[in-house]
PDB file of N, CA and C in Angstrom:
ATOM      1  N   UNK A  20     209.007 -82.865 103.361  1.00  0.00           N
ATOM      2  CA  UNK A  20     209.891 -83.439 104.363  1.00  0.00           C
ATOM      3  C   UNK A  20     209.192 -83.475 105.719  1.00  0.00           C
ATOM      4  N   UNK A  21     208.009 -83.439 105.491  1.00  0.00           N
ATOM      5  CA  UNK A  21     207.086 -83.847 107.362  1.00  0.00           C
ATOM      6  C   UNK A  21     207.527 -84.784 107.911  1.00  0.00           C
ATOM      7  N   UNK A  22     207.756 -86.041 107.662  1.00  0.00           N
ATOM      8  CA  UNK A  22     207.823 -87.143 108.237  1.00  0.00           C
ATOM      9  C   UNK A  22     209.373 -87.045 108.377  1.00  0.00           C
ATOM     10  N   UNK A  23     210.526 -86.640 107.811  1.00  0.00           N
ATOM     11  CA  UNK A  23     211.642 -86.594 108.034  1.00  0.00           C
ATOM     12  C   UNK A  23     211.641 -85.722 109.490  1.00  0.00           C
ATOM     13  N   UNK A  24     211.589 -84.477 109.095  1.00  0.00           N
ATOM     14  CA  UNK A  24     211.040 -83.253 110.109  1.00  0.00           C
ATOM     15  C   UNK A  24     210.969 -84.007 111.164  1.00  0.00           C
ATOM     16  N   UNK A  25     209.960 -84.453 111.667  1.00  0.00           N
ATOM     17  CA  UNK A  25     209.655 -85.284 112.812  1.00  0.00           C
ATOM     18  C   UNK A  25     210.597 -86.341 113.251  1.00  0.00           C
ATOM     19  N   UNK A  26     210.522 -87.275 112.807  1.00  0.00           N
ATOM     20  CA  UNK A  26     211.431 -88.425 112.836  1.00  0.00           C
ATOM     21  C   UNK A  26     212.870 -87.988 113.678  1.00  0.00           C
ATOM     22  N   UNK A  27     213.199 -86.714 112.998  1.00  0.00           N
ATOM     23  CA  UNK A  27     214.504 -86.252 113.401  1.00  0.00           C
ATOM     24  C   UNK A  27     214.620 -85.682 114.826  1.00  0.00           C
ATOM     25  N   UNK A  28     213.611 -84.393 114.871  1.00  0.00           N
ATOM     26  CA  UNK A  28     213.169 -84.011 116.210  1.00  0.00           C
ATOM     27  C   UNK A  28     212.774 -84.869 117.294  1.00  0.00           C
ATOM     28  N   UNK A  29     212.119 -86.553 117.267  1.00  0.00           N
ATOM     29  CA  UNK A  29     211.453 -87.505 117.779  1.00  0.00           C
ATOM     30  C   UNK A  29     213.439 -88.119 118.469  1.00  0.00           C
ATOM     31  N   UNK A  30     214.087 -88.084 117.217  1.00  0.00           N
ATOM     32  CA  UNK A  30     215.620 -88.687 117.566  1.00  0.00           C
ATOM     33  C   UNK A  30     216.473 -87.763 118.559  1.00  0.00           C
ATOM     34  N   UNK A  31     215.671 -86.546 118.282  1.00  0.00           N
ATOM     35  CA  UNK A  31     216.733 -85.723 118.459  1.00  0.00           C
ATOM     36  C   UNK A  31     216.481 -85.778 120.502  1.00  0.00           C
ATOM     37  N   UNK A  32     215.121 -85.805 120.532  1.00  0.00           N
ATOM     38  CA  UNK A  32     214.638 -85.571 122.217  1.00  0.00           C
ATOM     39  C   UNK A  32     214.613 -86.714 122.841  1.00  0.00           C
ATOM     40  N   UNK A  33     214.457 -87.755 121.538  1.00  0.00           N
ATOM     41  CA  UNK A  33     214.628 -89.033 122.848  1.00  0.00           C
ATOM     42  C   UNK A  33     215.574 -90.411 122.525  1.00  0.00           C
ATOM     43  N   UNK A  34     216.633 -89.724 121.649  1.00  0.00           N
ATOM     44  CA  UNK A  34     217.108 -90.832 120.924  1.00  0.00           C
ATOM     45  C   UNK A  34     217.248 -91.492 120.040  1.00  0.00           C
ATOM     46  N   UNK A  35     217.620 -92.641 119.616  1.00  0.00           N
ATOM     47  CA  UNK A  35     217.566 -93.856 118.913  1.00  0.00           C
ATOM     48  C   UNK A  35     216.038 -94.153 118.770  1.00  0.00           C
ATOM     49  N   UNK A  36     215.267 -94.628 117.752  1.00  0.00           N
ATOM     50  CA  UNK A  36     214.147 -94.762 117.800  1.00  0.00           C
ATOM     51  C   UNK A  36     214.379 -96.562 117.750  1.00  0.00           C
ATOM     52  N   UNK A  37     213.618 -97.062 118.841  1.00  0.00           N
ATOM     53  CA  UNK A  37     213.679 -98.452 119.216  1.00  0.00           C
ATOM     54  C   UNK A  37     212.620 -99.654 118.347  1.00  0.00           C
ATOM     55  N   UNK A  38     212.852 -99.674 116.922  1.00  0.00           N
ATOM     56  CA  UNK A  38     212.019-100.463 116.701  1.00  0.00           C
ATOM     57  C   UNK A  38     212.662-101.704 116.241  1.00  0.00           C
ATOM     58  N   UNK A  39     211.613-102.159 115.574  1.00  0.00           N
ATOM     59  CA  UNK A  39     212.004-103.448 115.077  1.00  0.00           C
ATOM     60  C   UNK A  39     212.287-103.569 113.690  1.00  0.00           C
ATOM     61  N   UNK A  40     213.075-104.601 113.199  1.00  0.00           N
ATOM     62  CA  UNK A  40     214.088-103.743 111.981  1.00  0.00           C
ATOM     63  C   UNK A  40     213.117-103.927 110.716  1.00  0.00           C
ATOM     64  N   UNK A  41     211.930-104.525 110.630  1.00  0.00           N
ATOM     65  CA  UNK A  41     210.430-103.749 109.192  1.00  0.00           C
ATOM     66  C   UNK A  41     210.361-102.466 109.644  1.00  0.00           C
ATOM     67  N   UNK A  42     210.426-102.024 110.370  1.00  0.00           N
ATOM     68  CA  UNK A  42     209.884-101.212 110.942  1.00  0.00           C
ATOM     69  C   UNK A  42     210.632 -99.708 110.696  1.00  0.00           C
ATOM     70  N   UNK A  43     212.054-100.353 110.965  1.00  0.00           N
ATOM     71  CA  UNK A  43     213.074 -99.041 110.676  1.00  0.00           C
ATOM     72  C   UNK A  43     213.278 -99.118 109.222  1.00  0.00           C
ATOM     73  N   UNK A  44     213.327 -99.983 108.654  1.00  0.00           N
ATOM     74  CA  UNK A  44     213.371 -99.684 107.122  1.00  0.00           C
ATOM     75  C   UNK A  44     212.228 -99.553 106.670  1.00  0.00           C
ATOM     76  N   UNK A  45     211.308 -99.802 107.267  1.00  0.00           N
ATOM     77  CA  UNK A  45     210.279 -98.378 106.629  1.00  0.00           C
ATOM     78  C   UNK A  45     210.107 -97.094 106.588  1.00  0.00           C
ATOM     79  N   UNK A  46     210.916 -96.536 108.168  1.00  0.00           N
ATOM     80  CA  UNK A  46     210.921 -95.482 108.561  1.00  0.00           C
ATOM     81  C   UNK A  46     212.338 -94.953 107.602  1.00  0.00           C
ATOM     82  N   UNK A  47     213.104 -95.739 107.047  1.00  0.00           N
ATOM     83  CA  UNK A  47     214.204 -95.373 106.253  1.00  0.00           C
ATOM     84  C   UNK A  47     213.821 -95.110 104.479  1.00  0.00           C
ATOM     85  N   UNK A  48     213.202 -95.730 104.670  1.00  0.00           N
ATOM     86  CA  UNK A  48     212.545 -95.412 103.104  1.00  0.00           C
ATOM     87  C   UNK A  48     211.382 -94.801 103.218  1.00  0.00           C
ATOM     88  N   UNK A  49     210.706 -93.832 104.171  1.00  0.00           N
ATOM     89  CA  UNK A  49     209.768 -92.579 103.885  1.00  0.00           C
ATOM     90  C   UNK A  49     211.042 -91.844 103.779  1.00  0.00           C
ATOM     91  N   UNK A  50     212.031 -91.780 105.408  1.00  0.00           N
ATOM     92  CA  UNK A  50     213.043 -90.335 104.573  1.00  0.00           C
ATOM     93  C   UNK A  50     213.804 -90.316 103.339  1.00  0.00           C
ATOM     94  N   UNK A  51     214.278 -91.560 102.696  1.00  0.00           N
ATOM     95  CA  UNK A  51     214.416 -91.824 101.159  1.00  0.00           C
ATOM     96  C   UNK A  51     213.842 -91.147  99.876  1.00  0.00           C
ATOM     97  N   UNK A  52     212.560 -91.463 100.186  1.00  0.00           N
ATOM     98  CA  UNK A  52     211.476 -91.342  99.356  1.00  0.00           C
ATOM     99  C   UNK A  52     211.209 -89.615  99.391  1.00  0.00           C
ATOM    100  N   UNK A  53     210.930 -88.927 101.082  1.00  0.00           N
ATOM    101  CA  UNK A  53     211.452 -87.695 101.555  1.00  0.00           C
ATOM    102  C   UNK A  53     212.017 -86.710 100.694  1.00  0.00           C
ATOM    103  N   UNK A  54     213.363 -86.951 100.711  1.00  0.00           N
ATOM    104  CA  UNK A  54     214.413 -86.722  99.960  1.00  0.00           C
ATOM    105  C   UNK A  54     214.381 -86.541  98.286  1.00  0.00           C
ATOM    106  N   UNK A  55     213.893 -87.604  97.522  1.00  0.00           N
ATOM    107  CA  UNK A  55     214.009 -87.964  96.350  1.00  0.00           C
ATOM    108  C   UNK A  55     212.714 -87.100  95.438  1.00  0.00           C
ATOM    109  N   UNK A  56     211.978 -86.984  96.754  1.00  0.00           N
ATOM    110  CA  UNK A  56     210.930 -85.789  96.274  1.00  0.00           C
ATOM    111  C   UNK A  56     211.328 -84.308  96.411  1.00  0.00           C
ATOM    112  N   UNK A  57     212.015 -84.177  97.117  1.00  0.00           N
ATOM    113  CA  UNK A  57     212.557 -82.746  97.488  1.00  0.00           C
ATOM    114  C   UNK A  57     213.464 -82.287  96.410  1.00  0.00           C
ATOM    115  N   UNK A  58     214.506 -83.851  96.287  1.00  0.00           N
ATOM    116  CA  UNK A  58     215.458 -82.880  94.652  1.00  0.00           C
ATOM    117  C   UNK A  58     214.793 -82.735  93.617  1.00  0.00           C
ATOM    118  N   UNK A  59     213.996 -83.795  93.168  1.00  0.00           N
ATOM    119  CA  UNK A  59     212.680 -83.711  91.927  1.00  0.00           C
ATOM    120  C   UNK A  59     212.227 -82.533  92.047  1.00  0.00           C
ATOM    121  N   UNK A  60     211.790 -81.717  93.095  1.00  0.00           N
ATOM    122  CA  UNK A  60     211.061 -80.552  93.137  1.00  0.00           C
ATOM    123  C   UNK A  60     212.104 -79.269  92.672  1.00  0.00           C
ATOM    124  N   UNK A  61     213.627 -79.412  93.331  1.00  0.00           N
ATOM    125  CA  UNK A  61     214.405 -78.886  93.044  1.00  0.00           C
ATOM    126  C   UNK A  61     215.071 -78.464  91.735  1.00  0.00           C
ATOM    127  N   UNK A  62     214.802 -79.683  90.991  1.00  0.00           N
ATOM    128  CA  UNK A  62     214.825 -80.059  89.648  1.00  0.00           C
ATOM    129  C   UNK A  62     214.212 -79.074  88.229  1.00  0.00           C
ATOM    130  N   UNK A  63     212.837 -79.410  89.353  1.00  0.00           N
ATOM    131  CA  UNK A  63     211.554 -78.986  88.535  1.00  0.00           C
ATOM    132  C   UNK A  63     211.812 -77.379  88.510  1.00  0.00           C
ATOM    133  N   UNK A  64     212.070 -76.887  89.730  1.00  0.00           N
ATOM    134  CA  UNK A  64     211.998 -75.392  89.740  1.00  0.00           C
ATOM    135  C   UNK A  64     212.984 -74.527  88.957  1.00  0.00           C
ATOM    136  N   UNK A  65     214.330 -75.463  88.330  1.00  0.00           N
ATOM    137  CA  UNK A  65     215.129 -75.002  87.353  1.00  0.00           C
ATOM    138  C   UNK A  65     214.793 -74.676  86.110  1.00  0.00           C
ATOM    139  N   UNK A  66     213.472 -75.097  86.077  1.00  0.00           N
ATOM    140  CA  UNK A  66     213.110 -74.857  84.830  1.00  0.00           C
ATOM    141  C   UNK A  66     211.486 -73.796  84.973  1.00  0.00           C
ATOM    142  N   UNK A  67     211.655 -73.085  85.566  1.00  0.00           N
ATOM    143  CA  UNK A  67     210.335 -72.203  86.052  1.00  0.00           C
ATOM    144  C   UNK A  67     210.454 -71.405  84.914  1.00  0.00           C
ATOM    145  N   UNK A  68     209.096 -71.207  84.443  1.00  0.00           N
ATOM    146  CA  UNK A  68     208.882 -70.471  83.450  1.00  0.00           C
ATOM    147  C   UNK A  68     209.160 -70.641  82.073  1.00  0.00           C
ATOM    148  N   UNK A  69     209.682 -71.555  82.179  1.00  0.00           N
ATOM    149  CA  UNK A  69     209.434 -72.939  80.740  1.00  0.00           C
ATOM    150  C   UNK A  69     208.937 -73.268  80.539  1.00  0.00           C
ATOM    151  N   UNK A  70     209.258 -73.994  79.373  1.00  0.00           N
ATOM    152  CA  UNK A  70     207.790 -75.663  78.462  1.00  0.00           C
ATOM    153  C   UNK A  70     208.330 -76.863  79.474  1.00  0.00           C
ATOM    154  N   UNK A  71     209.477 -76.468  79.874  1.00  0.00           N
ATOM    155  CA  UNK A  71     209.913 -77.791  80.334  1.00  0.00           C
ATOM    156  C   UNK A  71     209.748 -77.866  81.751  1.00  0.00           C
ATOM    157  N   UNK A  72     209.233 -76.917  82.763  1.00  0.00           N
ATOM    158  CA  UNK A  72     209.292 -77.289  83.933  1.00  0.00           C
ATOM    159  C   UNK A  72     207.694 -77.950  84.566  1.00  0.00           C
ATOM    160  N   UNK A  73     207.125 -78.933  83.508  1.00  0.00           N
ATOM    161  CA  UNK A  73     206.340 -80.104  83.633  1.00  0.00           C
ATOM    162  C   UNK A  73     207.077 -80.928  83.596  1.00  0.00           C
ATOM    163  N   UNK A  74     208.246 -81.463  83.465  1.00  0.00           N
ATOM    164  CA  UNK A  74     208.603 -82.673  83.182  1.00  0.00           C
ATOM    165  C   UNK A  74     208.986 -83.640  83.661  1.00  0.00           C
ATOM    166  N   UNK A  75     208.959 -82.928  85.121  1.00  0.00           N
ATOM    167  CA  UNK A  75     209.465 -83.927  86.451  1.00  0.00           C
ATOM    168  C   UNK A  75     208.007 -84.080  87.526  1.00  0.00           C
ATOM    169  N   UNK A  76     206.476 -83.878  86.377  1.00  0.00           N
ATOM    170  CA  UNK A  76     205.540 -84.339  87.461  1.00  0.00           C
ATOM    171  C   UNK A  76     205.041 -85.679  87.790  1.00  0.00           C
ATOM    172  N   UNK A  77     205.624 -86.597  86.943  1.00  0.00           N
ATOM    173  CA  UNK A  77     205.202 -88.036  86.498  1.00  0.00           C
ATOM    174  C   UNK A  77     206.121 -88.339  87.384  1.00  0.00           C
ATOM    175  N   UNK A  78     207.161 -88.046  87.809  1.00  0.00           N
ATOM    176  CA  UNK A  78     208.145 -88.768  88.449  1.00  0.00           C
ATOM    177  C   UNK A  78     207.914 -88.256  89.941  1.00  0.00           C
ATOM    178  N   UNK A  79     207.615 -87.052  90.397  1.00  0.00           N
ATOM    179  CA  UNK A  79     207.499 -86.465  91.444  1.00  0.00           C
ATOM    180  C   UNK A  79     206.388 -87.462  92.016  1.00  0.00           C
ATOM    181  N   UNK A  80     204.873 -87.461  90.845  1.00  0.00           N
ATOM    182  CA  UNK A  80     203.492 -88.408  91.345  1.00  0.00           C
ATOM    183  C   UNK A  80     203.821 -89.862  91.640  1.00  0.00           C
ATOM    184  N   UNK A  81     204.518 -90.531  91.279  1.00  0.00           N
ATOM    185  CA  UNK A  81     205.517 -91.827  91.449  1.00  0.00           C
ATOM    186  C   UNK A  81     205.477 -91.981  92.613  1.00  0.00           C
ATOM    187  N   UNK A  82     206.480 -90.768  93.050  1.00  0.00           N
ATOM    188  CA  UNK A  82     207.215 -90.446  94.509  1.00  0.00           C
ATOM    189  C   UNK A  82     206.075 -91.258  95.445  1.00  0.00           C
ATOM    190  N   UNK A  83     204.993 -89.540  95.157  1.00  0.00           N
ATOM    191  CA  UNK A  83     204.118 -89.816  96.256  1.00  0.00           C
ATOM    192  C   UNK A  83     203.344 -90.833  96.619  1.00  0.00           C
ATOM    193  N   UNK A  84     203.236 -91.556  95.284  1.00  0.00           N
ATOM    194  CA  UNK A  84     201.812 -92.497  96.054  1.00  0.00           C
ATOM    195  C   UNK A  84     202.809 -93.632  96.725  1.00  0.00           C
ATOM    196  N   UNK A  85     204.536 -93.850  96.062  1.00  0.00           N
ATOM    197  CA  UNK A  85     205.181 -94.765  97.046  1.00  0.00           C
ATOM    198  C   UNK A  85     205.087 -94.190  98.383  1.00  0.00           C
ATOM    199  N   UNK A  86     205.400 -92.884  98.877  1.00  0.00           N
ATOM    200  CA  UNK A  86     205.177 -92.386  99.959  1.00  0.00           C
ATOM    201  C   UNK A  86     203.842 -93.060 100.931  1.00  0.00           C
ATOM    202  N   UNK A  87     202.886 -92.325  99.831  1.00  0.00           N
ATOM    203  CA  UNK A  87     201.439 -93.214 100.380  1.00  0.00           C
ATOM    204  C   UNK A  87     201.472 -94.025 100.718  1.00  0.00           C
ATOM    205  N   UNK A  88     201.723 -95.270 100.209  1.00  0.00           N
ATOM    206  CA  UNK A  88     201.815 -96.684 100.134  1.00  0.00           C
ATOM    207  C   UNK A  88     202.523 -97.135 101.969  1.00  0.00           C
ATOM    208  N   UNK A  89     203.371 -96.259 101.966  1.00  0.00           N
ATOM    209  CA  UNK A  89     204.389 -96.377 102.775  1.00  0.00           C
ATOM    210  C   UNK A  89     203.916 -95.698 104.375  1.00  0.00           C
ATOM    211  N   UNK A  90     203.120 -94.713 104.251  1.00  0.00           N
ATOM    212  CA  UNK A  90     202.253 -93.901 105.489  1.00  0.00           C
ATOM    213  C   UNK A  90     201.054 -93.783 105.515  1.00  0.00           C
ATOM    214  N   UNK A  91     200.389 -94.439 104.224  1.00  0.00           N
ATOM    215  CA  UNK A  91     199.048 -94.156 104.819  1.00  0.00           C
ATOM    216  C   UNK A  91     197.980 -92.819 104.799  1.00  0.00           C
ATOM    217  N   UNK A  92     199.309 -91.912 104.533  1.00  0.00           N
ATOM    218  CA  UNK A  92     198.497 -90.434 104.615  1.00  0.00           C
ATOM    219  C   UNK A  92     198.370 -90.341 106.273  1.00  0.00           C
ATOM    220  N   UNK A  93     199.040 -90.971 107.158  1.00  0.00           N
ATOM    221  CA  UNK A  93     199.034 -90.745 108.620  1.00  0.00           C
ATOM    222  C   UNK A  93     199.720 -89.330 109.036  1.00  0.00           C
ATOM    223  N   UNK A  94     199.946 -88.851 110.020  1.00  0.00           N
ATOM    224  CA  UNK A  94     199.809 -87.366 110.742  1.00  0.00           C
ATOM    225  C   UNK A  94     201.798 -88.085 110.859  1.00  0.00           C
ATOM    226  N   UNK A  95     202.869 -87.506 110.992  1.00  0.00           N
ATOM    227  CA  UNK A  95     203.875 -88.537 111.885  1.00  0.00           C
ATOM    228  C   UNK A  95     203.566 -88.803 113.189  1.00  0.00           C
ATOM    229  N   UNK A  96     202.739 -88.127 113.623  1.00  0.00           N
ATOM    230  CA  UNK A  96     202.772 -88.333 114.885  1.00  0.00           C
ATOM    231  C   UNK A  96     201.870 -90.213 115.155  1.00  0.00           C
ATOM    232  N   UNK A  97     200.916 -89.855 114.494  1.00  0.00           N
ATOM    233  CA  UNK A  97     199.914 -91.426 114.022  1.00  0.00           C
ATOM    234  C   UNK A  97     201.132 -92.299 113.771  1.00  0.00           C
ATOM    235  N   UNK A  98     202.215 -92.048 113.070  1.00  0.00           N
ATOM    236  CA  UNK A  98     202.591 -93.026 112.142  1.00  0.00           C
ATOM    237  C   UNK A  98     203.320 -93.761 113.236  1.00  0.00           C
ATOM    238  N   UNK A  99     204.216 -93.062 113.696  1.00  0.00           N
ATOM    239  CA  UNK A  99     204.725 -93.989 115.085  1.00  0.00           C
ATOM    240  C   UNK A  99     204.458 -94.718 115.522  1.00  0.00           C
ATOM    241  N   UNK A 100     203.482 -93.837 115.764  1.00  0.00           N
ATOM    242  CA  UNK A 100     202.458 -95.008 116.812  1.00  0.00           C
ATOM    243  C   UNK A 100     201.910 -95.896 116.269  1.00  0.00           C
ATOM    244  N   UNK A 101     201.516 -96.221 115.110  1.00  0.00           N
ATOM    245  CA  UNK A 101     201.254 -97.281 114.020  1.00  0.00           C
ATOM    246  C   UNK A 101     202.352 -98.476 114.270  1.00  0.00           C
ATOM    247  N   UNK A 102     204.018 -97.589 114.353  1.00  0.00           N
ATOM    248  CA  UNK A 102     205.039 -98.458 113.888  1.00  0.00           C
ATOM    249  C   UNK A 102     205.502 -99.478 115.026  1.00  0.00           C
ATOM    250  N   UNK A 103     205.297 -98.552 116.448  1.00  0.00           N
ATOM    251  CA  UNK A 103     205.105 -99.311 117.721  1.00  0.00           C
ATOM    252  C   UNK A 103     204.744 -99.951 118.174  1.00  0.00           C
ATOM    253  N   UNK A 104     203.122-100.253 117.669  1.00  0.00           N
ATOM    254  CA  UNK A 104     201.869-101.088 117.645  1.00  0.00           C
ATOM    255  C   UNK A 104     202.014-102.330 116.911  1.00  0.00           C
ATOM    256  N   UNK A 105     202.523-101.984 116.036  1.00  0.00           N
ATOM    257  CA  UNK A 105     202.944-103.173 114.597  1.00  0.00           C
ATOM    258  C   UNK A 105     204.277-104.284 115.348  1.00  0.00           C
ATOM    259  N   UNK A 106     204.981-103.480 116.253  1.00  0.00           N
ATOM    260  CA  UNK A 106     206.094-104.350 116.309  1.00  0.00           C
ATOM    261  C   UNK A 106     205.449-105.477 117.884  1.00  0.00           C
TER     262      UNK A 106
END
């Protein structure tokens, strides 16, 4: 949840984040994506110490490289500023 983390704290000190609307639905689908990795993980850990708590890594690796796809592997702090630049 880094990029959520941020995003939120970034809202929280200065507001509404002013972009342009590619821009916010990108920033809406990292915390999506965020999220969807966090219950997968949640998921996964129900089954600790099982055969079965592999079974949510194909779906978790999914996650990430959409994540990737989506940031770049940027810092949040980079990514902003990426998203600012872009608009």
């Amino acid at each position: 949840m880094n990029y959520t983390k941020y995003f939120g704290l970034i809202t929280r000190d200065n507001g509404a984040l002013n972009l342009p609307i590619e821009q916010f639905q990108r920033l809406m689908n990292i915390v999506h994506i965020e999220g969807v990795i966090l219950g997968l993980n949640k998921a996964k850990n129900t089954y600790k110490d099982t055969e079965l708590f592999y079974r949510y890594d194909t779906l978790i690796f999914k996650q990430n490289m959409k994540l990737t796809e989506l940031t770049g592997n940027l810092e949040p702090k980079e990514l902003i500023k990426e998203m600012y630049q872009i608009s």
